[in-house]
PDB file of C-alpha atoms and ligand atoms in Angstrom:
ATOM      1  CA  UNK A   1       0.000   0.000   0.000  1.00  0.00           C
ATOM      2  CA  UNK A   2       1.258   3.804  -0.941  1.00  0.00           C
ATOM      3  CA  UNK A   3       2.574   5.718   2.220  1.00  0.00           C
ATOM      4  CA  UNK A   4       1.379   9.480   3.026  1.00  0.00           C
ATOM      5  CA  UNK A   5       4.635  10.839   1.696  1.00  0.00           C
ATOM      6  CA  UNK A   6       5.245   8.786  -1.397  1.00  0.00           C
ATOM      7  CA  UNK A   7       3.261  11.515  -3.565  1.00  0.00           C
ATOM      8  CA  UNK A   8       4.770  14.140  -1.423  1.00  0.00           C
ATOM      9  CA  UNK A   9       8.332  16.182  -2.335  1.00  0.00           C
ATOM     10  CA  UNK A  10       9.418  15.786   1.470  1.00  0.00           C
ATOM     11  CA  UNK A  11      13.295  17.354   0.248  1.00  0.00           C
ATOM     12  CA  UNK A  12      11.331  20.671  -1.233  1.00  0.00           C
ATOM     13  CA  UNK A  13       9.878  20.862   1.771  1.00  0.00           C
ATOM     14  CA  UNK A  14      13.058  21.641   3.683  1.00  0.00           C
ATOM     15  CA  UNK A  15      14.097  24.396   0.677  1.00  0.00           C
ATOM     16  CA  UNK A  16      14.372  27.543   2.790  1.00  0.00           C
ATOM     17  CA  UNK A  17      14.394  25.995   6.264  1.00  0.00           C
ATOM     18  CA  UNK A  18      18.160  26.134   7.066  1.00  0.00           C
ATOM     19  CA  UNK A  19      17.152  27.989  10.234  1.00  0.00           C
ATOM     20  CA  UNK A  20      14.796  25.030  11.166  1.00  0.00           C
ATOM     21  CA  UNK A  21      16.593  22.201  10.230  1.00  0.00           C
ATOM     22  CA  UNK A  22      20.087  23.898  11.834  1.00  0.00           C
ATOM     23  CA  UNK A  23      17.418  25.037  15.209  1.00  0.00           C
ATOM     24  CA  UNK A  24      17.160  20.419  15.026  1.00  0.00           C
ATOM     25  CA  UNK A  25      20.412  19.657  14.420  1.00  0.00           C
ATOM     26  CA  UNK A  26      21.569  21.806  17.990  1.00  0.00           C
ATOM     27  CA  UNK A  27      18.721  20.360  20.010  1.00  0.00           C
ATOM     28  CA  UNK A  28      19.563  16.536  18.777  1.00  0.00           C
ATOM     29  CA  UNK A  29      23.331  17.252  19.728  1.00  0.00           C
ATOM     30  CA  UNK A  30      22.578  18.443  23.204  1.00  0.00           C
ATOM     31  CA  UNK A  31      20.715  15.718  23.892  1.00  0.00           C
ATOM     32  CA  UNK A  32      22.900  12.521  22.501  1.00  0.00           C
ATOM     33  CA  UNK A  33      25.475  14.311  25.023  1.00  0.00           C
ATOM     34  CA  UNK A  34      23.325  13.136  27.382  1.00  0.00           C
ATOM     35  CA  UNK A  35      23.341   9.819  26.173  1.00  0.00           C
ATOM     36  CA  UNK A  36      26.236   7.679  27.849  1.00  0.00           C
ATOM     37  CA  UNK A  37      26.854   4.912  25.088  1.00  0.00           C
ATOM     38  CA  UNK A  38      24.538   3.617  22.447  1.00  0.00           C
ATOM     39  CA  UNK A  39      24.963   0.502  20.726  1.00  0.00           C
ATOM     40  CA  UNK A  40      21.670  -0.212  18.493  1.00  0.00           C
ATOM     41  CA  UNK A  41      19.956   3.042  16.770  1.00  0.00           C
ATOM     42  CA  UNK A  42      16.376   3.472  15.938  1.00  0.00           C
ATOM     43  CA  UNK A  43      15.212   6.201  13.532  1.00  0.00           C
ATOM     44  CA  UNK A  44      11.394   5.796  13.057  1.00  0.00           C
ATOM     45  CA  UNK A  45      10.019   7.907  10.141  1.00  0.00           C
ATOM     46  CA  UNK A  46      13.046   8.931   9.081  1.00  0.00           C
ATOM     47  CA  UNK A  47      12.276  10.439   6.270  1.00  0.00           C
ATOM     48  CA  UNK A  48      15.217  10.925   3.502  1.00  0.00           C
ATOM     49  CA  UNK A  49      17.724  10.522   6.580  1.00  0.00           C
ATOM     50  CA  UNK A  50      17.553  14.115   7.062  1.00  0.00           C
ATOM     51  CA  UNK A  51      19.055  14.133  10.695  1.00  0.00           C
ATOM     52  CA  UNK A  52      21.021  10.753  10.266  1.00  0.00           C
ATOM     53  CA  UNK A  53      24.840  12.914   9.740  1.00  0.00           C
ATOM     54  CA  UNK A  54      23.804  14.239  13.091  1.00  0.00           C
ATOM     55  CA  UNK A  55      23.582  10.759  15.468  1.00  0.00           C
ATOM     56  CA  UNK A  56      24.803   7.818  12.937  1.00  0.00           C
ATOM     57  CA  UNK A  57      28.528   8.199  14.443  1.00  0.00           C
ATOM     58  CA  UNK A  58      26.715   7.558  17.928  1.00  0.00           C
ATOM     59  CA  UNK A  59      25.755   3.846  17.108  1.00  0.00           C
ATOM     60  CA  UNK A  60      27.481   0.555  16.209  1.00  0.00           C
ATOM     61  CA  UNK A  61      24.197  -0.233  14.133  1.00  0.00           C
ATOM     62  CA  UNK A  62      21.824   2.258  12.867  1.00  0.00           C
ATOM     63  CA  UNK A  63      18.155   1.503  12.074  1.00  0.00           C
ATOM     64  CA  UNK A  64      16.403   3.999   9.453  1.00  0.00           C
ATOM     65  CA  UNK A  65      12.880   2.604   9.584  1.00  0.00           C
ATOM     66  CA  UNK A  66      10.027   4.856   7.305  1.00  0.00           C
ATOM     67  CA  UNK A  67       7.147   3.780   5.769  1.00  0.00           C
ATOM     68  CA  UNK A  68       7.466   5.271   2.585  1.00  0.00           C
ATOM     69  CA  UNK A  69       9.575   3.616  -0.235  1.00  0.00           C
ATOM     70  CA  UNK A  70      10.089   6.709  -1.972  1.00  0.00           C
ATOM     71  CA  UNK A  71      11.275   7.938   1.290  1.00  0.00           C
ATOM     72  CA  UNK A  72      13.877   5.236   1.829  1.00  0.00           C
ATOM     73  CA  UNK A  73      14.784   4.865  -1.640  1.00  0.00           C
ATOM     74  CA  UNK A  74      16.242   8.742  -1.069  1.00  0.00           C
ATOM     75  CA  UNK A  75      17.805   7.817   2.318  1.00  0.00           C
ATOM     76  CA  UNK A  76      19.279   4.985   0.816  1.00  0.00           C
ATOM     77  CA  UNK A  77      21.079   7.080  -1.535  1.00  0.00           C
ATOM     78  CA  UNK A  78      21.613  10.119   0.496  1.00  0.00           C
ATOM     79  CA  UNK A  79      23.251   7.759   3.203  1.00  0.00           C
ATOM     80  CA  UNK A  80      25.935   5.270   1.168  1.00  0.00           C
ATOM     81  CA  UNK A  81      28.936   7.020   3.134  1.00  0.00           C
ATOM     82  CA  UNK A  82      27.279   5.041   6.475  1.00  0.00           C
ATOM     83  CA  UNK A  83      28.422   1.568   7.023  1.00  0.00           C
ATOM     84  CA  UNK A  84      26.309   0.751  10.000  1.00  0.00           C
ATOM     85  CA  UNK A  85      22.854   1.343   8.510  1.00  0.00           C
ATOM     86  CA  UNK A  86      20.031  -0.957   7.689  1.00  0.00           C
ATOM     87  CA  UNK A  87      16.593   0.118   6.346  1.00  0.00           C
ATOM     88  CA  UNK A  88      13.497  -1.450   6.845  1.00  0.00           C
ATOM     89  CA  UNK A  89      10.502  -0.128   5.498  1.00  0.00           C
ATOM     90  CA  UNK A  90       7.929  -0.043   7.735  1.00  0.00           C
ATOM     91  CA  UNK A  91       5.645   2.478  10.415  1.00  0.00           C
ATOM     92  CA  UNK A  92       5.696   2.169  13.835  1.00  0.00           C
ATOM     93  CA  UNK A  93       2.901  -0.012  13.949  1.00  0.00           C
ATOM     94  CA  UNK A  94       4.152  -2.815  12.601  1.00  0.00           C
ATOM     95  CA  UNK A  95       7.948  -2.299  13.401  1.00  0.00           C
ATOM     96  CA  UNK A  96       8.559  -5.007  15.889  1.00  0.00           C
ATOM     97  CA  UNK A  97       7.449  -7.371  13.106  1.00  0.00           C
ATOM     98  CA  UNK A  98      10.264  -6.085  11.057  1.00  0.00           C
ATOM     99  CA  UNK A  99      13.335  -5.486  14.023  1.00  0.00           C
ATOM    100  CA  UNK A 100      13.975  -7.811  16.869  1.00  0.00           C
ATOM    101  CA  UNK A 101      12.063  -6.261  20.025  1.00  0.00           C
ATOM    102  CA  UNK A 102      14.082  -4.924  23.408  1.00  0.00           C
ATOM    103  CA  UNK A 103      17.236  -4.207  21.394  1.00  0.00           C
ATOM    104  CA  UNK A 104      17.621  -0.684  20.597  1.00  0.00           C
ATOM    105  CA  UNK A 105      19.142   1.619  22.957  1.00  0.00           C
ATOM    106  CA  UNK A 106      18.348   4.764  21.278  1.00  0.00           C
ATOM    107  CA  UNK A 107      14.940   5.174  18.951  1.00  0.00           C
ATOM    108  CA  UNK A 108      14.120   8.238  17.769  1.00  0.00           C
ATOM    109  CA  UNK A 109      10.899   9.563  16.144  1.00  0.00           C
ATOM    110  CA  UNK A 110      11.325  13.402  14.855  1.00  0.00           C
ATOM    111  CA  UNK A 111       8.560  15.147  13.116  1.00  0.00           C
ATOM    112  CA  UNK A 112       6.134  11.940  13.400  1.00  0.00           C
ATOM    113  CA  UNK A 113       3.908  12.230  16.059  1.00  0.00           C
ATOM    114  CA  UNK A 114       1.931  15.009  14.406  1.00  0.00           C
ATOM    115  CA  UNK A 115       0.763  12.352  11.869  1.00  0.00           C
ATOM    116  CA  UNK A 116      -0.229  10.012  14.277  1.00  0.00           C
ATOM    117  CA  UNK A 117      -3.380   9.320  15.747  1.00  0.00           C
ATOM    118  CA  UNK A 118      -2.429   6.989  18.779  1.00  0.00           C
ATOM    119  CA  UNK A 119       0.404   8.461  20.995  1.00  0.00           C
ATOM    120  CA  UNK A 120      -0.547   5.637  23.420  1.00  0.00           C
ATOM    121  CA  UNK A 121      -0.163   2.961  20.905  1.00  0.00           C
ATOM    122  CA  UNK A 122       3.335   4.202  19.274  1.00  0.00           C
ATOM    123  CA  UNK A 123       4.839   4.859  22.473  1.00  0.00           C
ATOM    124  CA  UNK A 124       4.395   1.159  23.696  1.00  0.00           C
ATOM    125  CA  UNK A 125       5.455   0.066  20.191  1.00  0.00           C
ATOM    126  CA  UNK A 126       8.608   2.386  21.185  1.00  0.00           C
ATOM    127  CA  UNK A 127       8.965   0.621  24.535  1.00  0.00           C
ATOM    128  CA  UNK A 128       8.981  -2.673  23.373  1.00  0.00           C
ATOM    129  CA  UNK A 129      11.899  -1.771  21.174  1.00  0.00           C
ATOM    130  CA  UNK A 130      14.100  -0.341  23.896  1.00  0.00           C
ATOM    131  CA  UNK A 131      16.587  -2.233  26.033  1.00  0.00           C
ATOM    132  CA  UNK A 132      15.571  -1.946  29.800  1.00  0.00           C
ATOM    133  CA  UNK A 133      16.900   1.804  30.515  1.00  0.00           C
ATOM    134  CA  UNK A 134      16.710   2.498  26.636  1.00  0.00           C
ATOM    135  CA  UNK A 135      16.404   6.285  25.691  1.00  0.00           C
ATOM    136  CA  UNK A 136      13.809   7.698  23.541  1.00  0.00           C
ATOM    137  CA  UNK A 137      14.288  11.098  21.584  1.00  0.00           C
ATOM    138  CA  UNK A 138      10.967  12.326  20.409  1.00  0.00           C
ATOM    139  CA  UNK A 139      10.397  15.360  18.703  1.00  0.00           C
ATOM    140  CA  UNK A 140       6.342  16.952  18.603  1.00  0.00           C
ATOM    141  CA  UNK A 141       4.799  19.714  17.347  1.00  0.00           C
ATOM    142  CA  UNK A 142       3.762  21.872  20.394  1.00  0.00           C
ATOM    143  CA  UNK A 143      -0.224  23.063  20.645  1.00  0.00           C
ATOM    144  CA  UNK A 144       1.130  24.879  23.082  1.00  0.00           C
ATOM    145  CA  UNK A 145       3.370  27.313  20.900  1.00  0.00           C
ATOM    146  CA  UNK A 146       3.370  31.265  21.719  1.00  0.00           C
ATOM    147  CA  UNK A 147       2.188  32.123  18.745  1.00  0.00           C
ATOM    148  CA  UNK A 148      -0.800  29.507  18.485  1.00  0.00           C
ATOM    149  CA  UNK A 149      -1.924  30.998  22.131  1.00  0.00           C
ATOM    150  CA  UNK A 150      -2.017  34.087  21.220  1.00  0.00           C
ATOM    151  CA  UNK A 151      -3.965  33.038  17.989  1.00  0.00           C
ATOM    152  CA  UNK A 152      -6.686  30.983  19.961  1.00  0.00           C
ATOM    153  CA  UNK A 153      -6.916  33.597  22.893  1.00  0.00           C
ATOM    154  CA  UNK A 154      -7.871  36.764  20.295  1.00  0.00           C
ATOM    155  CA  UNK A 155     -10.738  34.242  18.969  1.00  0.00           C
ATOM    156  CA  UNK A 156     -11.962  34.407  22.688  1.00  0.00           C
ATOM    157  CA  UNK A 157     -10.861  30.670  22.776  1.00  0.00           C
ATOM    158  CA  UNK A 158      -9.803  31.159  26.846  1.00  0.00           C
ATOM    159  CA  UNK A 159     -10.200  27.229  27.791  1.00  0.00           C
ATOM    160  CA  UNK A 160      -7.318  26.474  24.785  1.00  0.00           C
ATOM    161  CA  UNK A 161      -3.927  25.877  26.687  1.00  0.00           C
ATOM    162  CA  UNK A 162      -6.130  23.874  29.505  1.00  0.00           C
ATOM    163  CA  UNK A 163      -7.764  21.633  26.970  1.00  0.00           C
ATOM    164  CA  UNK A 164      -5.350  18.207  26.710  1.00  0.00           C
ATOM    165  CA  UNK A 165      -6.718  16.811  23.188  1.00  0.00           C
ATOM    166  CA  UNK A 166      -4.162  17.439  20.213  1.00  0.00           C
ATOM    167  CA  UNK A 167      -5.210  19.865  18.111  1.00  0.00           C
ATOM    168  CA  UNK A 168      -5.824  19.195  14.536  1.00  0.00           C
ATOM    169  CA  UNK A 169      -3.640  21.480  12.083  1.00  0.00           C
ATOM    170  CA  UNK A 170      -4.875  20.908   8.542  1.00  0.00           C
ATOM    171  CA  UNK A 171      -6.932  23.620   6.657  1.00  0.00           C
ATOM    172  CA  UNK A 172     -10.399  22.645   5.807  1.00  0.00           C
ATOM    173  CA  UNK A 173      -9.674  21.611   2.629  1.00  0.00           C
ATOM    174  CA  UNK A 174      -7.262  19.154   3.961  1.00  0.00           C
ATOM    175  CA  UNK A 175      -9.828  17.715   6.640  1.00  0.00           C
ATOM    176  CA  UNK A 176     -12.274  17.340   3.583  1.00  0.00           C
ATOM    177  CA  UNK A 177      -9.581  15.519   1.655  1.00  0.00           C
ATOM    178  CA  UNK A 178      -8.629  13.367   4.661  1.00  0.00           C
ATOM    179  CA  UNK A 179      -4.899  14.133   4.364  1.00  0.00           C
ATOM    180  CA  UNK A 180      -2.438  12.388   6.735  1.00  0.00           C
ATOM    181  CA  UNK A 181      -3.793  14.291  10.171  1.00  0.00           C
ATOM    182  CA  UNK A 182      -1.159  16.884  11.390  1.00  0.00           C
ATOM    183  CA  UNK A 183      -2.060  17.060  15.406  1.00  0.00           C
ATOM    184  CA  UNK A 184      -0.104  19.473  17.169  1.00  0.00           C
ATOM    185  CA  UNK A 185      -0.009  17.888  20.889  1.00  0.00           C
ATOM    186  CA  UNK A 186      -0.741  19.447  24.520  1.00  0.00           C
ATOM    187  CA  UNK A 187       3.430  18.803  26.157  1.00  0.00           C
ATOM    188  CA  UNK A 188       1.382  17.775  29.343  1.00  0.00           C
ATOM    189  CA  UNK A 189      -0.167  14.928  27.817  1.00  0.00           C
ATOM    190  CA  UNK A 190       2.861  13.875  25.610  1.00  0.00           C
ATOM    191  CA  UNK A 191       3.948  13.844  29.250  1.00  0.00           C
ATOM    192  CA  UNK A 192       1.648  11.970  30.962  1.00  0.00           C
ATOM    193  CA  UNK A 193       0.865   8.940  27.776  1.00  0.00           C
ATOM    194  CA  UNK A 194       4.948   9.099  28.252  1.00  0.00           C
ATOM    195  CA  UNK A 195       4.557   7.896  31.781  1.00  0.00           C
ATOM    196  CA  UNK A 196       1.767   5.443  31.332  1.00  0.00           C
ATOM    197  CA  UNK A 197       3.924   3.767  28.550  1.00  0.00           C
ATOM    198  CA  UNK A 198       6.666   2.994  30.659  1.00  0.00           C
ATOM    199  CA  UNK A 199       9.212   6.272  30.269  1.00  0.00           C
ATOM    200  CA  UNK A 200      10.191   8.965  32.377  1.00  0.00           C
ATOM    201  CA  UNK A 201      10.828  12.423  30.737  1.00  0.00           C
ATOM    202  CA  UNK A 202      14.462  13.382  31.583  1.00  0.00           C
ATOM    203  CA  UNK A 203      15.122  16.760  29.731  1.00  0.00           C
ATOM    204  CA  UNK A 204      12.900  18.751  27.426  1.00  0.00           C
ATOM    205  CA  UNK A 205      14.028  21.869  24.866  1.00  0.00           C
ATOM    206  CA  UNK A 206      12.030  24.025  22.884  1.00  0.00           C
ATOM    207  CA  UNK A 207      12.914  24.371  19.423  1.00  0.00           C
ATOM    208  CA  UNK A 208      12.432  26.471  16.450  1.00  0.00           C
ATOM    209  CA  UNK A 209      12.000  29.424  18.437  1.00  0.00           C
ATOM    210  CA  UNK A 210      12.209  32.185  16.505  1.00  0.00           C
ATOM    211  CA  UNK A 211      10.856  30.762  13.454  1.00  0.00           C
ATOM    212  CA  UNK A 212       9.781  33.987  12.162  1.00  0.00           C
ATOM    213  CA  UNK A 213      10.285  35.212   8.257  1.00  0.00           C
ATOM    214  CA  UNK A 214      11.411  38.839   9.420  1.00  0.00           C
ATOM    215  CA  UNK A 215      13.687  37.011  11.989  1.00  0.00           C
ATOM    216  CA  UNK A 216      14.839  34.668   9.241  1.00  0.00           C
ATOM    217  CA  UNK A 217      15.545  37.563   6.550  1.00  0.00           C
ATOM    218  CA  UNK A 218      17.316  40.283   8.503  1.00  0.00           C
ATOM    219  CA  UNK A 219      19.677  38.125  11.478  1.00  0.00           C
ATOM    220  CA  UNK A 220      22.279  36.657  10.076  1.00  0.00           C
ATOM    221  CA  UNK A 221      21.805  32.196  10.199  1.00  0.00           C
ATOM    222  CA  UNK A 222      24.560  31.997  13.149  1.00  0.00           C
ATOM    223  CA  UNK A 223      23.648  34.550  15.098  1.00  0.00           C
ATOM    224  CA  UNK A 224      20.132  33.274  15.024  1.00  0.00           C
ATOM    225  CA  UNK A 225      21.270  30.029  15.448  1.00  0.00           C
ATOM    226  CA  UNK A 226      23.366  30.832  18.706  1.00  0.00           C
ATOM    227  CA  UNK A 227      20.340  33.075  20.150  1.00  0.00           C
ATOM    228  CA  UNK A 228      18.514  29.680  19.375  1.00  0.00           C
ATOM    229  CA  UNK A 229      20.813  27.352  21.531  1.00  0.00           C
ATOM    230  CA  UNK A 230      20.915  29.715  24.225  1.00  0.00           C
ATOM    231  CA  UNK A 231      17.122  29.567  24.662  1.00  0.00           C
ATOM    232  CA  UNK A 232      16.257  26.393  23.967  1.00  0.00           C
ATOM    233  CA  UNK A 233      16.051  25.518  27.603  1.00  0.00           C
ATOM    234  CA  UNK A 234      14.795  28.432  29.497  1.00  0.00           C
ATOM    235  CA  UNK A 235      12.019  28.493  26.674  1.00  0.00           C
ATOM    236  CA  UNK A 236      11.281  24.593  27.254  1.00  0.00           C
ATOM    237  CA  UNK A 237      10.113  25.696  30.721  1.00  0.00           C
ATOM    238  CA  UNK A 238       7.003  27.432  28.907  1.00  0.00           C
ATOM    239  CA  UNK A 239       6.832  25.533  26.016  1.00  0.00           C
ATOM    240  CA  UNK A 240       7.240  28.644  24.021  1.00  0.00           C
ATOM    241  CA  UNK A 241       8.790  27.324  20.362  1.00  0.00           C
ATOM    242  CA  UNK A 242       6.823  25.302  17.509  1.00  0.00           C
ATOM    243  CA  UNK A 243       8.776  22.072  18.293  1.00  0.00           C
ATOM    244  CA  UNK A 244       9.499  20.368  21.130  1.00  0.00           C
ATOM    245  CA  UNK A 245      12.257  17.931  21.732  1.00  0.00           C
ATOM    246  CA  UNK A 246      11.729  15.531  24.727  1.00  0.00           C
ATOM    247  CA  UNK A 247      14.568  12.755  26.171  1.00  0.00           C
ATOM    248  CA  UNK A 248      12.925  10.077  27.939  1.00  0.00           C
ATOM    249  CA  UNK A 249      14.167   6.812  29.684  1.00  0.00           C
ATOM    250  CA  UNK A 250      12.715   3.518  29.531  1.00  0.00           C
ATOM    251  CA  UNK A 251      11.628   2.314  33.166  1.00  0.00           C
ATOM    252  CA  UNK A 252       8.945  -0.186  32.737  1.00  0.00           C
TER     253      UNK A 252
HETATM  254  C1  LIG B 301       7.692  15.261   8.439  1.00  0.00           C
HETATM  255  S1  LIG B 301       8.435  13.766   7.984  1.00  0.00           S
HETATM  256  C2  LIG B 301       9.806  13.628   9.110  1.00  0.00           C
HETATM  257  C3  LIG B 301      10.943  12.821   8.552  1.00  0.00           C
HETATM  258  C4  LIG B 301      12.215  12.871   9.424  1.00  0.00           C
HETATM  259  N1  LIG B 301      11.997  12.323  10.725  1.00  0.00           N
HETATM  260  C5  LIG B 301      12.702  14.285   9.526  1.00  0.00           C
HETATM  261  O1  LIG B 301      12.595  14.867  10.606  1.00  0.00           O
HETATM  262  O2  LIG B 301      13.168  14.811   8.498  1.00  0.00           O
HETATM  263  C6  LIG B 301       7.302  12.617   8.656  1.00  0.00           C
HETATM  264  C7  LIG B 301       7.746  11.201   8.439  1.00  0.00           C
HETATM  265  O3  LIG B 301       6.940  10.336   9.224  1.00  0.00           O
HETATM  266  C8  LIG B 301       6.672   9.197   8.453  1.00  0.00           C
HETATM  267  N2  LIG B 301       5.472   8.570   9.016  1.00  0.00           N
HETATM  268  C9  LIG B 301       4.172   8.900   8.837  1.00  0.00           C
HETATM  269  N3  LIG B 301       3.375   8.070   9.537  1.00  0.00           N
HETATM  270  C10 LIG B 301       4.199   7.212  10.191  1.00  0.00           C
HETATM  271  C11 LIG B 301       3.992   6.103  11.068  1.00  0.00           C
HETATM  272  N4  LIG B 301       2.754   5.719  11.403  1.00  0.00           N
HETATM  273  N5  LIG B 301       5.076   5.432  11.524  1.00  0.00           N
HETATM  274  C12 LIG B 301       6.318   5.821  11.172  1.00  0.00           C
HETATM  275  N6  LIG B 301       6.575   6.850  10.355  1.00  0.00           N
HETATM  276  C13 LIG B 301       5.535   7.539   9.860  1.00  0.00           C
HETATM  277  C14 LIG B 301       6.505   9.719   7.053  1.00  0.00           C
HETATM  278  O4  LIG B 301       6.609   8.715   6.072  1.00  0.00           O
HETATM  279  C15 LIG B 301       7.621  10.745   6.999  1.00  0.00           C
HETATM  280  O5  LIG B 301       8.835  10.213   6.619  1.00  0.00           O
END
């Protein structure tokens, strides 16, 4: 069966997103420093391999798990300078079918979770792929962002940071055309489906901060891009940025 993103140009996508992908690239760093040692690598959706330079070195083997063969194919070919990489097409459903279960040390899902519409039931699959004391780098987009608060609290919409349910994302049009959903989640009850799935949140960032087109045009990429570390975890504490970044630790 055809995957979401094999009618999609996911590479176009990142055309003009330097500050984005760069904003990733310096969360995911400061969190595999957190990581002792890592044997067995995870990347679940991931994509062409867009963030696989930043961890690969990390692992003796390297998973790159996605569920779209156009997807893969790319990785496959962005990736031949990697030795330790396998790729198994597949979605985090049906992963453990594909990869021996309680293995990994390290999964990661970036940029995912907004297309899916069990957190409960991916998390668990997640679990059951992690050693005992396995870490889990997960990466969602934020309901919670500044910007969307603002949005919902001119529209009189007072009740909107309280309310836990995800909220759905796509335009109208989209809904009508049942696209692949695009939830942006509550980070309290990332949190708490974290917990009840076995994991315990150890750090959190907030990424993608000052995604903002002026922002973008007029401050130069590395002095952006240093304002952008700096904040990243004083502005985790109110989930202020698009993106958030969580490390969690199997414990059940
Ligand atoms: C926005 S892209 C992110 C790709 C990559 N992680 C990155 O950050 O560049 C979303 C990815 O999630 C994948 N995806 C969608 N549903 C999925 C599922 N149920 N399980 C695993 N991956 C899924 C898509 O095929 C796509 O590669």
């Amino acid at each position: 069966m055809a995957a979401a993103y094999d009618s999609y140009d996911y590479s176009a996508y990142w055309e003009g997103r330097d500050y984005e992908h760069n904003s990733e690239v310096v969360a995911l760093k400061k969190i595999l420093e957190k990581i002792p040692k890592i044997g067995t690598i995870i990347d679940i959706g991931a994509g062409f391999g867009r963030l696989t330079p930043v961890y690969a070195f990390r692992g003796k083997k390297v998973i790159i798990a996605e569920p779209s063969a156009k997807l893969l194919s790319l990785a496959r070919k962005n990736l031949t300078n990697y030795q330790n990489l396998e790729f198994v097409q597949a979605s985090v459903e049906i992963l453990s079918e594909k990869v021996p279960k309680g293995r990994a040390d390290l999964v990661l899902m970036v940029r995912v979770a907004h297309h899916l519409l069990s957190l409960e039931s991916a998390f668990r699959a997640v679990n059951s792929l992690l050693k005992p004391g396995g870490f889990f780098v997960l990466e969602f987009a934020n309901k919670l962002h500044f910007k969307a608060i603002f949005k919902e609290l001119l529209h009189g919409n007072i009740n909107y940071s309280s309310e836990l349910s995800p909220k759905d994302a796509r335009s109208p049009k989209s809904i009508r055309n049942h696209t692949i959903s695009f939830l942006n989640h509550h980070p309290k009850n990332v949190g708490l489906i974290l917990e009840k799935t076995g994991f315990k949140v150890l750090d959190k960032l907030s990424v993608s901060n000052f995604r903002n087109r002026i922002l973008k045009k007029y401050i130069p990429m590395e002095l952006l891009i240093s304002l952008e570390s700096a904040f990243q975890k004083p502005l985790s504490y109110i989930n202020f940025g698009p993106s958030i970044f969580v490390l969690a630790q199997k414990i059940s």
